[in-house]
């Protein structure tokens, strides 16, 4: 058995490290991980079913978090959407709900993501461009007009100012008559990955983390059905990381939030069941499936063994998946439908709880309505036509997939050790550890493309020389900024200025005292203080962050 | 404007064939360049930042045009304070420089910053990222920031850095800050380009300091422990003070200061200490000594360059032969050098 | 000796997605250029002023937020206002063909969409710098 060539080739795999594919006989994953010609029983000789896999719904949940999985409930089909004004996005939401989408997912524009009002000079050119502009409770009310927030689950992709936007959402729902304890949804609210990858940070890491802990505490006490955080690897991967880096850095962030909440006096079982995750599903089918399976196993083991969580719900890693935006091509964009379908398949075979499929035109612009419909229909085909939703974790026991899963776990553990050596997640991001690892991986990938060691159909091979861009692109109305400015001016003229000032003063005081800010944010948004004003009050206390430069 | 009657502006210099440095001697091409340079210098004097930036490039690129520019600007140099900031990577040098710039701007001074980053020895390229910290100063017209790559230090980093600073001073910047990474030779270079050298470390710099103690610590006129909100600060301060106590008594004793530059804490004290050091230099006559030593070092460096260039031109053909002989064991490197030098002197004569 | 090429690589506006900017910065450095990297969150004024002070041959902007029709013309205007109208302004991002054509008509250089190779970008900046230098010498 040990003489089998495949058994030998398995030994030189390095978990977590990508390699320069300088030998053309080597096959590597999209992450640069070398893979064998064939896997054999020797590759899984150490695997113990009860210890390492467990039945679906059983510790360590490698096979899935539910015993009935998609037969009990299909994954949530959740298309991320938002552009222009709150009115325009509200229309798109109604369209998606009418087409059978089962949850909402809000994309905010950059000024909102950066805590700036639409009329801030920094917002010039960006208002409503890559998401919807929300500067006040008034905009939030418009965004969900006619959509009963008591009945839908809403995911909001917002980070630095997440707590404030959440306060606006809660206030808007309560104004509709909804009970806050019944609201369902997910706040992305993962500031650590912003420092690591997406760079939409405002305040320095320590107060940023404190804001996250405030929301976790608030959710665990008052909003039991809401996920206050979606710990995200998606953006880490989009920034160019490998699969193992995505897995390791995301889980390391997750542990950092657990540590911070525990340090703030919360019991792990009080909040851990509400932590959720968000991963990327990239091109390499088996590597991605292994990543999802390893993620569940690692989280369960650490929560149970390291943090001593007693509630089995604390051990569960629930996650949303989005197909890889960075894998989409501007060339022959119709092919993106195919890429996305395979990536979605990996998500489903990996046991995702919800899924976003990218639209074919997203390398060029925000998706058009037609493109979004195809993306959503892709998920419906997966769910209903090709039979992959019926049997749980069908790849379990595959020599290759189990081997990859084990290596994913080992690679992630190796990174946890390196992060601990640097002193933890915050020191590591302040000194650029993650950024350097990701930049190196992105550079390697670019090189592999340019040397044609990786083929991208329609881009570096099989190019259509006569190609002309012909798909219709969504154009964002140029008047969005002006209409937002007018609305904000009217709001500022109409509201009770003294109440706004008082609420902002309260925020500053609470920020200095270290009190939980959620109640203060709720007061301020109800007084129609704007997002920019509230963030301004926090900046006065916390300051702003500048990152180290890592090329 | 470019006024030929302005005594501070010896335009005629650049149009002269300068016998001493052999610049601008002959050839139509060089005459053509003169006209262009002349115009550029005029625009520079009117306060045009683009012209200043171009003159810096001319100086950085060396050669006869650089010499012409330095000739022209020399009379405009007054002795504005030059402060070097150096230290191991990642200790927050740029953040401290940023805070010092703000301090001086608050007092209404025009500031020039030269940030030096290493050039890759393999590709000749460089990534210069020091503007990042100072990004919101980018639109302050009283601040001029220039990033420089070491470019393999042909002719010496110290000299090029000093010359770039000269251009900034001639442009009217009243205080000059020079930032370099202290990872070897560069800290010695900065010492010769600055009047006051601030060495920055962080509480985590222990190993780095051990490794570069000889160079980095000896050039320090001021020691700053930045990121002083981190554990290990007081130990670092004590270690530095213990180290300083070993120095011979008398003269300037470098103070050890603590800062959290990202929050502006302690940075005014650093600026004040730099000021005190400068007063000390003037009062004790050490400033004169430093500038004297610098002038001497500059001349020696230029001489060494010129001589080497000349030697190289003459002997380039004969060098491979001697290399082969040494390689084969038929001669020692000393014999080879002696023979080559003799040949050179003979040629020159 | 041929003067080295200096390029300013910047992320304009609020967008923090810096993968493309960093990959390009690294490729330009590896091609022997001096790259001044400004990091994320730069206004057009900051970019233009830095480009002038650094005496760069080219400015490369990465814009993925959809704000390109605002950012490129504004940087061009600010460069010109500072006497840097001769500096090559190039860049890339998620920019459709129509918008690229419109920006080029304004005087922006070539723009690179997703899938462009760094080799193309390096070659373009080299060629364009050489062309512009030759032009300014004959002027």
PDB file of N, CA and C in Angstrom, chain A residues 343-376:
ATOM      1  N   UNK A 343     -19.512  27.159  -8.588  1.00  0.00           N
ATOM      2  CA  UNK A 343     -19.169  27.677  -7.262  1.00  0.00           C
ATOM      3  C   UNK A 343     -20.340  27.505  -6.296  1.00  0.00           C
ATOM      4  N   UNK A 344     -21.532  27.722  -6.827  1.00  0.00           N
ATOM      5  CA  UNK A 344     -22.728  27.542  -6.001  1.00  0.00           C
ATOM      6  C   UNK A 344     -22.861  26.066  -5.607  1.00  0.00           C
ATOM      7  N   UNK A 345     -22.534  25.194  -6.544  1.00  0.00           N
ATOM      8  CA  UNK A 345     -22.572  23.759  -6.263  1.00  0.00           C
ATOM      9  C   UNK A 345     -21.641  23.423  -5.094  1.00  0.00           C
ATOM     10  N   UNK A 346     -20.454  24.013  -5.094  1.00  0.00           N
ATOM     11  CA  UNK A 346     -19.517  23.765  -3.991  1.00  0.00           C
ATOM     12  C   UNK A 346     -20.124  24.211  -2.665  1.00  0.00           C
ATOM     13  N   UNK A 347     -20.784  25.355  -2.686  1.00  0.00           N
ATOM     14  CA  UNK A 347     -21.411  25.855  -1.469  1.00  0.00           C
ATOM     15  C   UNK A 347     -22.463  24.879  -0.941  1.00  0.00           C
ATOM     16  N   UNK A 348     -23.262  24.356  -1.861  1.00  0.00           N
ATOM     17  CA  UNK A 348     -24.333  23.440  -1.455  1.00  0.00           C
ATOM     18  C   UNK A 348     -23.743  22.106  -0.988  1.00  0.00           C
ATOM     19  N   UNK A 349     -22.773  21.598  -1.720  1.00  0.00           N
ATOM     20  CA  UNK A 349     -22.135  20.346  -1.294  1.00  0.00           C
ATOM     21  C   UNK A 349     -21.374  20.547   0.020  1.00  0.00           C
ATOM     22  N   UNK A 350     -20.996  21.773   0.283  1.00  0.00           N
ATOM     23  CA  UNK A 350     -20.304  22.082   1.533  1.00  0.00           C
ATOM     24  C   UNK A 350     -21.249  22.375   2.681  1.00  0.00           C
ATOM     25  N   UNK A 351     -22.543  22.404   2.407  1.00  0.00           N
ATOM     26  CA  UNK A 351     -23.519  22.541   3.486  1.00  0.00           C
ATOM     27  C   UNK A 351     -23.814  23.959   3.933  1.00  0.00           C
ATOM     28  N   UNK A 352     -23.881  24.896   2.984  1.00  0.00           N
ATOM     29  CA  UNK A 352     -24.124  26.286   3.356  1.00  0.00           C
ATOM     30  C   UNK A 352     -25.562  26.502   3.834  1.00  0.00           C
ATOM     31  N   UNK A 353     -25.750  27.538   4.675  1.00  0.00           N
ATOM     32  CA  UNK A 353     -27.093  27.860   5.149  1.00  0.00           C
ATOM     33  C   UNK A 353     -27.791  28.873   4.260  1.00  0.00           C
ATOM     34  N   UNK A 354     -27.004  29.697   3.568  1.00  0.00           N
ATOM     35  CA  UNK A 354     -27.614  30.625   2.620  1.00  0.00           C
ATOM     36  C   UNK A 354     -26.600  30.902   1.527  1.00  0.00           C
ATOM     37  N   UNK A 355     -27.101  31.413   0.420  1.00  0.00           N
ATOM     38  CA  UNK A 355     -26.247  31.511  -0.765  1.00  0.00           C
ATOM     39  C   UNK A 355     -26.588  32.747  -1.600  1.00  0.00           C
ATOM     40  N   UNK A 356     -25.545  33.413  -2.028  1.00  0.00           N
ATOM     41  CA  UNK A 356     -25.690  34.480  -3.029  1.00  0.00           C
ATOM     42  C   UNK A 356     -24.924  34.038  -4.267  1.00  0.00           C
ATOM     43  N   UNK A 357     -25.591  34.073  -5.406  1.00  0.00           N
ATOM     44  CA  UNK A 357     -24.895  33.765  -6.657  1.00  0.00           C
ATOM     45  C   UNK A 357     -24.679  35.073  -7.408  1.00  0.00           C
ATOM     46  N   UNK A 358     -23.456  35.275  -7.873  1.00  0.00           N
ATOM     47  CA  UNK A 358     -23.139  36.525  -8.574  1.00  0.00           C
ATOM     48  C   UNK A 358     -23.786  36.554  -9.949  1.00  0.00           C
ATOM     49  N   UNK A 359     -23.996  37.754 -10.425  1.00  0.00           N
ATOM     50  CA  UNK A 359     -24.592  37.936 -11.745  1.00  0.00           C
ATOM     51  C   UNK A 359     -23.489  38.047 -12.787  1.00  0.00           C
ATOM     52  N   UNK A 360     -23.836  37.703 -14.007  1.00  0.00           N
ATOM     53  CA  UNK A 360     -22.814  37.557 -15.048  1.00  0.00           C
ATOM     54  C   UNK A 360     -22.110  38.866 -15.407  1.00  0.00           C
ATOM     55  N   UNK A 361     -22.732  39.991 -15.096  1.00  0.00           N
ATOM     56  CA  UNK A 361     -22.176  41.278 -15.533  1.00  0.00           C
ATOM     57  C   UNK A 361     -21.383  41.989 -14.448  1.00  0.00           C
ATOM     58  N   UNK A 362     -21.085  41.308 -13.350  1.00  0.00           N
ATOM     59  CA  UNK A 362     -20.534  42.043 -12.204  1.00  0.00           C
ATOM     60  C   UNK A 362     -19.062  42.409 -12.308  1.00  0.00           C
ATOM     61  N   UNK A 363     -18.371  41.908 -13.321  1.00  0.00           N
ATOM     62  CA  UNK A 363     -17.004  42.393 -13.524  1.00  0.00           C
ATOM     63  C   UNK A 363     -17.040  43.748 -14.218  1.00  0.00           C
ATOM     64  N   UNK A 364     -18.212  44.147 -14.677  1.00  0.00           N
ATOM     65  CA  UNK A 364     -18.333  45.388 -15.435  1.00  0.00           C
ATOM     66  C   UNK A 364     -19.125  46.469 -14.728  1.00  0.00           C
ATOM     67  N   UNK A 365     -20.084  46.048 -13.920  1.00  0.00           N
ATOM     68  CA  UNK A 365     -20.972  47.035 -13.295  1.00  0.00           C
ATOM     69  C   UNK A 365     -21.813  46.340 -12.245  1.00  0.00           C
ATOM     70  N   UNK A 366     -22.678  47.098 -11.590  1.00  0.00           N
ATOM     71  CA  UNK A 366     -23.662  46.464 -10.722  1.00  0.00           C
ATOM     72  C   UNK A 366     -24.607  45.668 -11.612  1.00  0.00           C
ATOM     73  N   UNK A 367     -25.166  44.582 -11.084  1.00  0.00           N
ATOM     74  CA  UNK A 367     -25.961  43.707 -11.948  1.00  0.00           C
ATOM     75  C   UNK A 367     -27.265  44.339 -12.429  1.00  0.00           C
ATOM     76  N   UNK A 368     -27.587  44.019 -13.667  1.00  0.00           N
ATOM     77  CA  UNK A 368     -28.873  44.430 -14.205  1.00  0.00           C
ATOM     78  C   UNK A 368     -29.931  43.465 -13.676  1.00  0.00           C
ATOM     79  N   UNK A 369     -31.177  43.852 -13.803  1.00  0.00           N
ATOM     80  CA  UNK A 369     -32.271  43.028 -13.303  1.00  0.00           C
ATOM     81  C   UNK A 369     -32.261  41.660 -13.996  1.00  0.00           C
ATOM     82  N   UNK A 370     -32.023  41.653 -15.291  1.00  0.00           N
ATOM     83  CA  UNK A 370     -32.016  40.413 -16.062  1.00  0.00           C
ATOM     84  C   UNK A 370     -30.910  39.475 -15.561  1.00  0.00           C
ATOM     85  N   UNK A 371     -29.736  40.042 -15.316  1.00  0.00           N
ATOM     86  CA  UNK A 371     -28.604  39.229 -14.858  1.00  0.00           C
ATOM     87  C   UNK A 371     -28.872  38.651 -13.471  1.00  0.00           C
ATOM     88  N   UNK A 372     -29.490  39.437 -12.608  1.00  0.00           N
ATOM     89  CA  UNK A 372     -29.801  38.969 -11.259  1.00  0.00           C
ATOM     90  C   UNK A 372     -30.778  37.801 -11.329  1.00  0.00           C
ATOM     91  N   UNK A 373     -31.722  37.884 -12.249  1.00  0.00           N
ATOM     92  CA  UNK A 373     -32.711  36.814 -12.340  1.00  0.00           C
ATOM     93  C   UNK A 373     -32.045  35.493 -12.735  1.00  0.00           C
ATOM     94  N   UNK A 374     -31.118  35.564 -13.690  1.00  0.00           N
ATOM     95  CA  UNK A 374     -30.405  34.337 -14.083  1.00  0.00           C
ATOM     96  C   UNK A 374     -29.640  33.762 -12.887  1.00  0.00           C
ATOM     97  N   UNK A 375     -29.025  34.649 -12.107  1.00  0.00           N
ATOM     98  CA  UNK A 375     -28.249  34.194 -10.951  1.00  0.00           C
ATOM     99  C   UNK A 375     -29.151  33.492  -9.937  1.00  0.00           C
ATOM    100  N   UNK A 376     -30.278  34.076  -9.687  1.00  0.00           N
ATOM    101  CA  UNK A 376     -31.214  33.470  -8.739  1.00  0.00           C
ATOM    102  C   UNK A 376     -31.728  32.133  -9.286  1.00  0.00           C
TER     103      UNK A 376
END
